[in-house]
Amino acid sequence: MKVRIHVSLKPGVLDPQGRAVHHSLEGLGFKGIEDVRVGRLIELEVADSTSDADLDRMCRQLLANMVIENYRIEKPESVA
Amino acid sequence: MSFRSAVVTFPGSNCDRDLAVALEKVSGTPALRVWHGDAELPEKLDFIALPGGFSYGDYLRSGAMAARSPIMQAVAQAAGRGVPVLGICNGFQVLTESGLLPGALMRNANQHFICRTVRLSVENSQSLFTAGYEAGQALHVPVAHHDGNYFADEDTLDRLEGEGRVAFRYAETVNGSRRDIAGILNEAGNVLGMMPHPERAIEREHGSTDGRALFESAIRGLVEA
């Protein structure tokens, strides 16, 4: 199955990259942008038997840095 | 005197030779070289150094892959036994990623790669690594990094400050680090991570010799111990 891991900066952690993208969008003339946060999408192809606990451990041990990032696991049934 | 130090090389390390040269110049003994895939460190090491560079191409996050390489388990065990570990630049990122030091190193606040000599202030002159400096002493040491913006939550920062674990602070605006932190110690004081490069400031020709005392302090402290 294909699993998507969405990694994003925790609220309150400054995102200089997001801020630069924000300025760029405004520079292109887009209005009404309140905030931009840049994250990361990791797609895993894993055995169907892979447990949620294992996916959780993969995120905590490597894919996300829990000091500054949150993660969300998106599994096939939740992929529209 | 015998001083057994080891420099770990990861794929993409590029300051490993400079660090080995600095250790040899100051101690008089060549540093041993260790590869990231080695499962064990040489025996009876007095000192372990993790160099700067771009280990694993900075994939995922700077230092993230190196922190999970086989040799880092051995480094963590040695650090737990009290062996001094110095991580410089990417080495500092590896130490935070491996959990040997708290916090994280994020993209510089201005998004730029910063490569210049900066002013530092010595915050703790009591540690193994900094005993050769005076508290508050101003140093000139080069930095060269993209991800040197130190982040930790307020509680962690307060604890670091309260326990005297901020070893060096920037004395000018550099990269957006919380509380201008440039280098920190672990709780036991035997692990130091810092973004500036002391190994690039040990000879007159470098333009500054302010980094030399760090190696001298550590070597003197260990040999006399």
mmCIF file of C-alpha atoms in Angstrom:
data_model
loop_
_atom_site.group_PDB
_atom_site.id
_atom_site.type_symbol
_atom_site.label_atom_id
_atom_site.label_comp_id
_atom_site.label_asym_id
_atom_site.label_seq_id
_atom_site.Cartn_x
_atom_site.Cartn_y
_atom_site.Cartn_z
ATOM 1 C CA MET A 1 0.000 0.000 0.000
ATOM 2 C CA LYS A 2 1.035 3.561 -0.534
ATOM 3 C CA VAL A 3 1.282 5.646 2.617
ATOM 4 C CA ARG A 4 1.805 9.368 2.676
ATOM 5 C CA ILE A 5 3.589 11.060 5.547
ATOM 6 C CA HIS A 6 2.947 14.773 5.844
ATOM 7 C CA VAL A 7 5.676 16.492 7.851
ATOM 8 C CA SER A 8 5.109 20.086 8.932
ATOM 9 C CA LEU A 9 6.772 22.534 11.285
ATOM 10 C CA LYS A 10 5.144 22.778 14.692
ATOM 11 C CA PRO A 11 3.030 25.853 15.323
ATOM 12 C CA GLY A 12 5.217 28.528 16.856
ATOM 13 C CA VAL A 13 8.366 27.397 15.084
ATOM 14 C CA LEU A 14 9.417 30.155 12.703
ATOM 15 C CA ASP A 15 9.485 29.070 9.069
ATOM 16 C CA PRO A 16 11.912 31.319 7.162
ATOM 17 C CA GLN A 17 11.284 29.365 3.969
ATOM 18 C CA GLY A 18 7.526 29.851 4.269
ATOM 19 C CA ARG A 19 8.057 33.548 4.837
ATOM 20 C CA ALA A 20 10.200 33.864 1.707
ATOM 21 C CA VAL A 21 7.573 32.002 -0.338
ATOM 22 C CA HIS A 22 4.910 34.282 1.152
ATOM 23 C CA HIS A 23 6.831 37.371 -0.007
ATOM 24 C CA SER A 24 7.338 35.859 -3.446
ATOM 25 C CA LEU A 25 3.634 35.169 -3.879
ATOM 26 C CA GLU A 26 2.834 38.743 -2.905
ATOM 27 C CA GLY A 27 5.516 39.903 -5.312
ATOM 28 C CA LEU A 28 3.605 38.087 -8.070
ATOM 29 C CA GLY A 29 0.572 40.163 -7.163
ATOM 30 C CA PHE A 30 -1.475 37.589 -5.227
ATOM 31 C CA LYS A 31 -3.568 39.240 -2.519
ATOM 32 C CA GLY A 32 -4.993 38.076 0.776
ATOM 33 C CA ILE A 33 -2.314 35.540 1.710
ATOM 34 C CA GLU A 34 -2.205 35.367 5.486
ATOM 35 C CA ASP A 35 0.544 32.833 6.077
ATOM 36 C CA VAL A 36 2.656 30.247 4.270
ATOM 37 C CA ARG A 37 4.244 27.200 5.902
ATOM 38 C CA VAL A 38 6.416 24.842 3.882
ATOM 39 C CA GLY A 39 6.370 21.165 4.830
ATOM 40 C CA ARG A 40 7.405 17.877 3.295
ATOM 41 C CA LEU A 41 5.473 14.997 1.769
ATOM 42 C CA ILE A 42 7.040 11.546 1.954
ATOM 43 C CA GLU A 43 5.427 8.674 0.034
ATOM 44 C CA LEU A 44 6.152 5.167 1.222
ATOM 45 C CA GLU A 45 5.306 1.949 -0.581
ATOM 46 C CA VAL A 46 4.972 -0.593 2.219
ATOM 47 C CA ALA A 47 3.620 -4.086 2.785
ATOM 48 C CA ASP A 48 -0.131 -4.082 3.450
ATOM 49 C CA SER A 49 0.577 -5.733 6.774
ATOM 50 C CA THR A 50 2.623 -2.762 8.033
ATOM 51 C CA SER A 51 1.161 -1.761 11.368
ATOM 52 C CA ASP A 52 0.230 1.746 12.428
ATOM 53 C CA ALA A 53 2.669 1.383 15.291
ATOM 54 C CA ASP A 54 5.504 0.698 12.846
ATOM 55 C CA LEU A 55 4.550 3.699 10.716
ATOM 56 C CA ASP A 56 4.504 5.791 13.868
ATOM 57 C CA ARG A 57 7.977 4.594 14.817
ATOM 58 C CA MET A 58 9.320 5.364 11.335
ATOM 59 C CA CYS A 59 8.056 8.925 11.717
ATOM 60 C CA ARG A 60 9.382 9.400 15.222
ATOM 61 C CA GLN A 61 12.761 7.786 14.670
ATOM 62 C CA LEU A 62 13.646 9.314 11.312
ATOM 63 C CA LEU A 63 11.068 10.934 9.052
ATOM 64 C CA ALA A 64 10.154 13.786 11.412
ATOM 65 C CA ASN A 65 12.296 15.636 13.921
ATOM 66 C CA MET A 66 9.986 15.758 16.907
ATOM 67 C CA VAL A 67 11.766 18.814 18.318
ATOM 68 C CA ILE A 68 10.487 21.031 15.517
ATOM 69 C CA GLU A 69 8.069 18.991 13.399
ATOM 70 C CA ASN A 70 4.701 17.292 13.514
ATOM 71 C CA TYR A 71 3.656 14.480 11.208
ATOM 72 C CA ARG A 72 0.406 13.082 9.887
ATOM 73 C CA ILE A 73 0.052 9.605 8.398
ATOM 74 C CA GLU A 74 -2.329 9.255 5.467
ATOM 75 C CA LYS A 75 -3.268 5.684 4.588
ATOM 76 C CA PRO A 76 -5.076 4.420 1.461
ATOM 77 C CA GLU A 77 -8.565 4.325 2.982
ATOM 78 C CA SER A 78 -8.211 8.005 3.753
ATOM 79 C CA VAL A 79 -6.858 8.739 0.252
ATOM 80 C CA ALA A 80 -9.887 9.717 -1.775
ATOM 81 C CA MET B 1 52.073 11.828 26.114
ATOM 82 C CA SER B 2 49.604 9.823 24.205
ATOM 83 C CA PHE B 3 46.350 11.261 23.059
ATOM 84 C CA ARG B 4 44.053 8.970 21.116
ATOM 85 C CA SER B 5 41.518 10.881 19.095
ATOM 86 C CA ALA B 6 39.280 9.779 16.245
ATOM 87 C CA VAL B 7 37.617 11.772 13.485
ATOM 88 C CA VAL B 8 34.478 10.210 11.988
ATOM 89 C CA THR B 9 33.959 10.612 8.256
ATOM 90 C CA PHE B 10 30.453 10.364 6.821
ATOM 91 C CA PRO B 11 29.751 10.348 3.080
ATOM 92 C CA GLY B 12 29.742 14.082 2.336
ATOM 93 C CA SER B 13 31.881 15.196 5.271
ATOM 94 C CA ASN B 14 34.338 17.802 4.050
ATOM 95 C CA CYS B 15 36.025 19.197 7.167
ATOM 96 C CA ASP B 16 37.263 15.838 8.419
ATOM 97 C CA ARG B 17 40.806 16.367 7.191
ATOM 98 C CA ASP B 18 40.993 19.901 8.662
ATOM 99 C CA LEU B 19 39.793 18.554 11.973
ATOM 100 C CA ALA B 20 42.344 15.716 11.921
ATOM 101 C CA VAL B 21 45.114 18.190 11.068
ATOM 102 C CA ALA B 22 44.054 20.502 13.923
ATOM 103 C CA LEU B 23 44.014 17.604 16.408
ATOM 104 C CA GLU B 24 47.427 16.424 15.260
ATOM 105 C CA LYS B 25 48.977 19.894 15.313
ATOM 106 C CA VAL B 26 47.792 20.602 18.816
ATOM 107 C CA SER B 27 48.272 17.144 20.346
ATOM 108 C CA GLY B 28 51.314 15.960 18.408
ATOM 109 C CA THR B 29 49.596 12.644 17.728
ATOM 110 C CA PRO B 30 47.830 11.781 14.452
ATOM 111 C CA ALA B 31 44.074 11.395 14.787
ATOM 112 C CA LEU B 32 42.614 8.007 13.892
ATOM 113 C CA ARG B 33 40.102 8.017 11.063
ATOM 114 C CA VAL B 34 36.785 6.205 11.333
ATOM 115 C CA TRP B 35 34.209 5.530 8.610
ATOM 116 C CA HIS B 36 30.459 5.987 9.131
ATOM 117 C CA GLY B 37 29.756 2.347 8.336
ATOM 118 C CA ASP B 38 32.107 1.031 11.004
ATOM 119 C CA ALA B 39 30.222 -0.562 13.841
ATOM 120 C CA GLU B 40 32.954 0.034 16.395
ATOM 121 C CA LEU B 41 35.310 2.797 17.396
ATOM 122 C CA PRO B 42 39.004 2.167 18.035
ATOM 123 C CA GLU B 43 39.645 1.159 21.647
ATOM 124 C CA LYS B 44 40.586 3.512 24.465
ATOM 125 C CA LEU B 45 39.777 6.747 22.713
ATOM 126 C CA ASP B 46 40.351 10.005 24.581
ATOM 127 C CA PHE B 47 38.413 12.144 22.157
ATOM 128 C CA ILE B 48 35.893 11.788 19.311
ATOM 129 C CA ALA B 49 35.311 14.483 16.720
ATOM 130 C CA LEU B 50 32.425 14.778 14.255
ATOM 131 C CA PRO B 51 33.354 17.074 11.370
ATOM 132 C CA GLY B 52 31.523 19.621 9.269
ATOM 133 C CA GLY B 53 30.266 19.018 5.771
ATOM 134 C CA PHE B 54 27.105 17.808 4.098
ATOM 135 C CA SER B 55 26.737 14.245 5.285
ATOM 136 C CA TYR B 56 24.429 12.242 3.014
ATOM 137 C CA GLY B 57 23.853 15.399 0.981
ATOM 138 C CA ASP B 58 21.784 16.891 3.826
ATOM 139 C CA TYR B 59 18.981 14.548 2.684
ATOM 140 C CA LEU B 60 15.788 14.739 4.758
ATOM 141 C CA ARG B 61 17.354 17.136 7.303
ATOM 142 C CA SER B 62 20.972 18.141 7.918
ATOM 143 C CA GLY B 63 22.603 15.417 9.978
ATOM 144 C CA ALA B 64 19.492 13.206 10.026
ATOM 145 C CA MET B 65 20.886 10.289 8.056
ATOM 146 C CA ALA B 66 24.347 10.426 9.645
ATOM 147 C CA ALA B 67 22.763 10.351 13.101
ATOM 148 C CA ARG B 68 21.311 6.917 12.247
ATOM 149 C CA SER B 69 24.504 5.468 10.746
ATOM 150 C CA PRO B 70 26.136 2.468 12.454
ATOM 151 C CA ILE B 71 29.066 4.385 13.944
ATOM 152 C CA MET B 72 26.776 6.795 15.786
ATOM 153 C CA GLN B 73 25.555 4.015 18.079
ATOM 154 C CA ALA B 74 29.154 3.484 19.123
ATOM 155 C CA VAL B 75 29.654 7.242 19.519
ATOM 156 C CA ALA B 76 26.528 7.490 21.705
ATOM 157 C CA GLN B 77 27.779 4.628 23.887
ATOM 158 C CA ALA B 78 31.203 6.236 24.232
ATOM 159 C CA ALA B 79 29.608 9.596 25.076
ATOM 160 C CA GLY B 80 27.545 7.802 27.718
ATOM 161 C CA ARG B 81 30.765 6.478 29.252
ATOM 162 C CA GLY B 82 32.096 10.043 29.421
ATOM 163 C CA VAL B 83 34.381 10.097 26.369
ATOM 164 C CA PRO B 84 34.537 13.713 25.117
ATOM 165 C CA VAL B 85 32.721 14.255 21.820
ATOM 166 C CA LEU B 86 33.082 17.441 19.776
ATOM 167 C CA GLY B 87 30.689 18.076 16.893
ATOM 168 C CA ILE B 88 31.420 21.010 14.616
ATOM 169 C CA CYS B 89 28.890 22.417 12.142
ATOM 170 C CA ASN B 90 27.392 19.327 10.466
ATOM 171 C CA GLY B 91 28.803 17.445 13.466
ATOM 172 C CA PHE B 92 26.627 19.618 15.727
ATOM 173 C CA GLN B 93 23.617 18.844 13.522
ATOM 174 C CA VAL B 94 24.401 15.122 13.820
ATOM 175 C CA LEU B 95 24.572 15.449 17.630
ATOM 176 C CA THR B 96 21.148 17.135 17.874
ATOM 177 C CA GLU B 97 19.619 14.688 15.385
ATOM 178 C CA SER B 98 20.951 11.755 17.384
ATOM 179 C CA GLY B 99 19.573 13.160 20.624
ATOM 180 C CA LEU B 100 22.993 13.563 22.266
ATOM 181 C CA LEU B 101 22.293 17.299 22.455
ATOM 182 C CA PRO B 102 18.886 18.985 22.789
ATOM 183 C CA GLY B 103 17.234 21.218 20.202
ATOM 184 C CA ALA B 104 17.539 21.381 16.429
ATOM 185 C CA LEU B 105 19.394 23.377 13.790
ATOM 186 C CA MET B 106 17.068 24.966 11.288
ATOM 187 C CA ARG B 107 17.545 26.898 8.056
ATOM 188 C CA ASN B 108 19.252 30.273 8.670
ATOM 189 C CA ALA B 109 16.658 32.972 9.309
ATOM 190 C CA ASN B 110 17.717 34.934 6.214
ATOM 191 C CA GLN B 111 17.710 31.763 4.054
ATOM 192 C CA HIS B 112 21.312 32.420 2.987
ATOM 193 C CA PHE B 113 24.326 30.181 3.270
ATOM 194 C CA ILE B 114 26.553 32.190 5.625
ATOM 195 C CA CYS B 115 30.302 31.883 5.151
ATOM 196 C CA ARG B 116 32.377 34.422 7.059
ATOM 197 C CA THR B 117 34.253 35.004 10.283
ATOM 198 C CA VAL B 118 31.961 35.956 13.159
ATOM 199 C CA ARG B 119 32.460 37.280 16.661
ATOM 200 C CA LEU B 120 31.706 34.866 19.471
ATOM 201 C CA SER B 121 31.557 35.271 23.190
ATOM 202 C CA VAL B 122 32.714 32.527 25.551
ATOM 203 C CA GLU B 123 29.804 31.892 27.919
ATOM 204 C CA ASN B 124 31.187 28.995 29.931
ATOM 205 C CA SER B 125 34.926 28.876 30.588
ATOM 206 C CA GLN B 126 34.730 25.938 33.007
ATOM 207 C CA SER B 127 34.104 23.071 30.616
ATOM 208 C CA LEU B 128 36.660 20.604 29.343
ATOM 209 C CA PHE B 129 36.532 22.294 25.931
ATOM 210 C CA THR B 130 36.542 25.919 27.062
ATOM 211 C CA ALA B 131 38.817 25.985 30.127
ATOM 212 C CA GLY B 132 41.494 27.705 28.054
ATOM 213 C CA TYR B 133 39.297 30.768 27.557
ATOM 214 C CA GLU B 134 38.179 33.541 29.888
ATOM 215 C CA ALA B 135 34.453 33.919 30.549
ATOM 216 C CA GLY B 136 33.137 36.632 28.255
ATOM 217 C CA GLN B 137 36.215 36.462 26.029
ATOM 218 C CA ALA B 138 35.587 37.621 22.461
ATOM 219 C CA LEU B 139 36.668 35.218 19.713
ATOM 220 C CA HIS B 140 36.820 35.435 15.946
ATOM 221 C CA VAL B 141 35.936 32.112 14.365
ATOM 222 C CA PRO B 142 34.609 31.291 10.869
ATOM 223 C CA VAL B 143 31.157 29.903 10.206
ATOM 224 C CA ALA B 144 30.032 28.225 6.982
ATOM 225 C CA HIS B 145 26.510 26.872 7.137
ATOM 226 C CA HIS B 146 22.983 26.968 5.769
ATOM 227 C CA ASP B 147 21.285 25.333 8.737
ATOM 228 C CA GLY B 148 22.738 26.920 11.856
ATOM 229 C CA ASN B 149 19.639 28.522 13.295
ATOM 230 C CA TYR B 150 19.496 26.922 16.746
ATOM 231 C CA PHE B 151 16.021 26.143 18.005
ATOM 232 C CA ALA B 152 14.788 24.718 21.291
ATOM 233 C CA ASP B 153 11.645 25.395 23.294
ATOM 234 C CA GLU B 154 11.775 28.026 26.039
ATOM 235 C CA ASP B 155 11.992 25.484 28.871
ATOM 236 C CA THR B 156 14.970 23.795 27.244
ATOM 237 C CA LEU B 157 16.662 27.146 26.606
ATOM 238 C CA ASP B 158 16.127 28.185 30.229
ATOM 239 C CA ARG B 159 17.550 24.896 31.413
ATOM 240 C CA LEU B 160 20.609 25.214 29.156
ATOM 241 C CA GLU B 161 21.254 28.726 30.439
ATOM 242 C CA GLY B 162 20.607 27.812 34.069
ATOM 243 C CA GLU B 163 22.997 24.872 33.937
ATOM 244 C CA GLY B 164 25.748 26.842 32.209
ATOM 245 C CA ARG B 165 25.486 24.676 29.117
ATOM 246 C CA VAL B 166 25.645 27.509 26.587
ATOM 247 C CA ALA B 167 29.342 27.323 25.708
ATOM 248 C CA PHE B 168 29.443 30.001 23.006
ATOM 249 C CA ARG B 169 27.124 32.754 21.902
ATOM 250 C CA TYR B 170 27.243 34.876 18.751
ATOM 251 C CA ALA B 171 28.257 38.442 19.576
ATOM 252 C CA GLU B 172 26.594 39.690 16.388
ATOM 253 C CA THR B 173 23.545 38.852 14.284
ATOM 254 C CA VAL B 174 24.324 35.666 12.367
ATOM 255 C CA ASN B 175 21.620 33.119 11.663
ATOM 256 C CA GLY B 176 18.578 33.703 13.838
ATOM 257 C CA SER B 177 19.583 31.251 16.594
ATOM 258 C CA ARG B 178 17.468 31.404 19.715
ATOM 259 C CA ARG B 179 19.304 33.511 22.291
ATOM 260 C CA ASP B 180 22.236 33.759 19.837
ATOM 261 C CA ILE B 181 23.391 30.282 20.820
ATOM 262 C CA ALA B 182 26.430 29.111 18.840
ATOM 263 C CA GLY B 183 27.472 26.083 20.890
ATOM 264 C CA ILE B 184 26.044 23.953 23.697
ATOM 265 C CA LEU B 185 27.164 21.239 26.094
ATOM 266 C CA ASN B 186 25.334 18.119 27.199
ATOM 267 C CA GLU B 187 24.346 17.660 30.827
ATOM 268 C CA ALA B 188 27.543 15.842 31.768
ATOM 269 C CA GLY B 189 29.707 18.403 29.963
ATOM 270 C CA ASN B 190 31.545 15.870 27.783
ATOM 271 C CA VAL B 191 29.677 16.577 24.549
ATOM 272 C CA LEU B 192 30.030 19.933 22.805
ATOM 273 C CA GLY B 193 28.251 20.919 19.598
ATOM 274 C CA MET B 194 29.008 24.209 17.873
ATOM 275 C CA MET B 195 28.346 25.742 14.470
ATOM 276 C CA PRO B 196 31.562 27.842 14.197
ATOM 277 C CA HIS B 197 34.723 26.089 13.005
ATOM 278 C CA PRO B 198 37.532 26.271 15.600
ATOM 279 C CA GLU B 199 39.648 23.966 13.400
ATOM 280 C CA ARG B 200 39.761 26.770 10.819
ATOM 281 C CA ALA B 201 41.278 29.194 13.319
ATOM 282 C CA ILE B 202 44.371 27.552 14.740
ATOM 283 C CA GLU B 203 47.241 29.091 12.753
ATOM 284 C CA ARG B 204 48.266 32.680 12.066
ATOM 285 C CA GLU B 205 47.740 32.071 8.359
ATOM 286 C CA HIS B 206 44.071 31.335 9.059
ATOM 287 C CA GLY B 207 43.585 34.953 10.081
ATOM 288 C CA SER B 208 42.676 33.954 13.633
ATOM 289 C CA THR B 209 44.103 31.513 16.140
ATOM 290 C CA ASP B 210 41.138 31.795 18.491
ATOM 291 C CA GLY B 211 40.037 28.208 17.912
ATOM 292 C CA ARG B 212 43.293 26.713 19.073
ATOM 293 C CA ALA B 213 42.590 27.051 22.792
ATOM 294 C CA LEU B 214 39.561 24.793 22.429
ATOM 295 C CA PHE B 215 41.713 21.869 21.310
ATOM 296 C CA GLU B 216 44.450 22.772 23.784
ATOM 297 C CA SER B 217 41.940 22.906 26.651
ATOM 298 C CA ALA B 218 40.518 19.512 25.808
ATOM 299 C CA ILE B 219 43.893 17.864 25.326
ATOM 300 C CA ARG B 220 45.410 19.409 28.457
ATOM 301 C CA GLY B 221 42.333 18.506 30.491
ATOM 302 C CA LEU B 222 42.453 14.922 29.302
ATOM 303 C CA VAL B 223 46.168 14.352 29.586
ATOM 304 C CA GLU B 224 46.330 15.824 33.075
ATOM 305 C CA ALA B 225 43.204 13.977 34.186
#
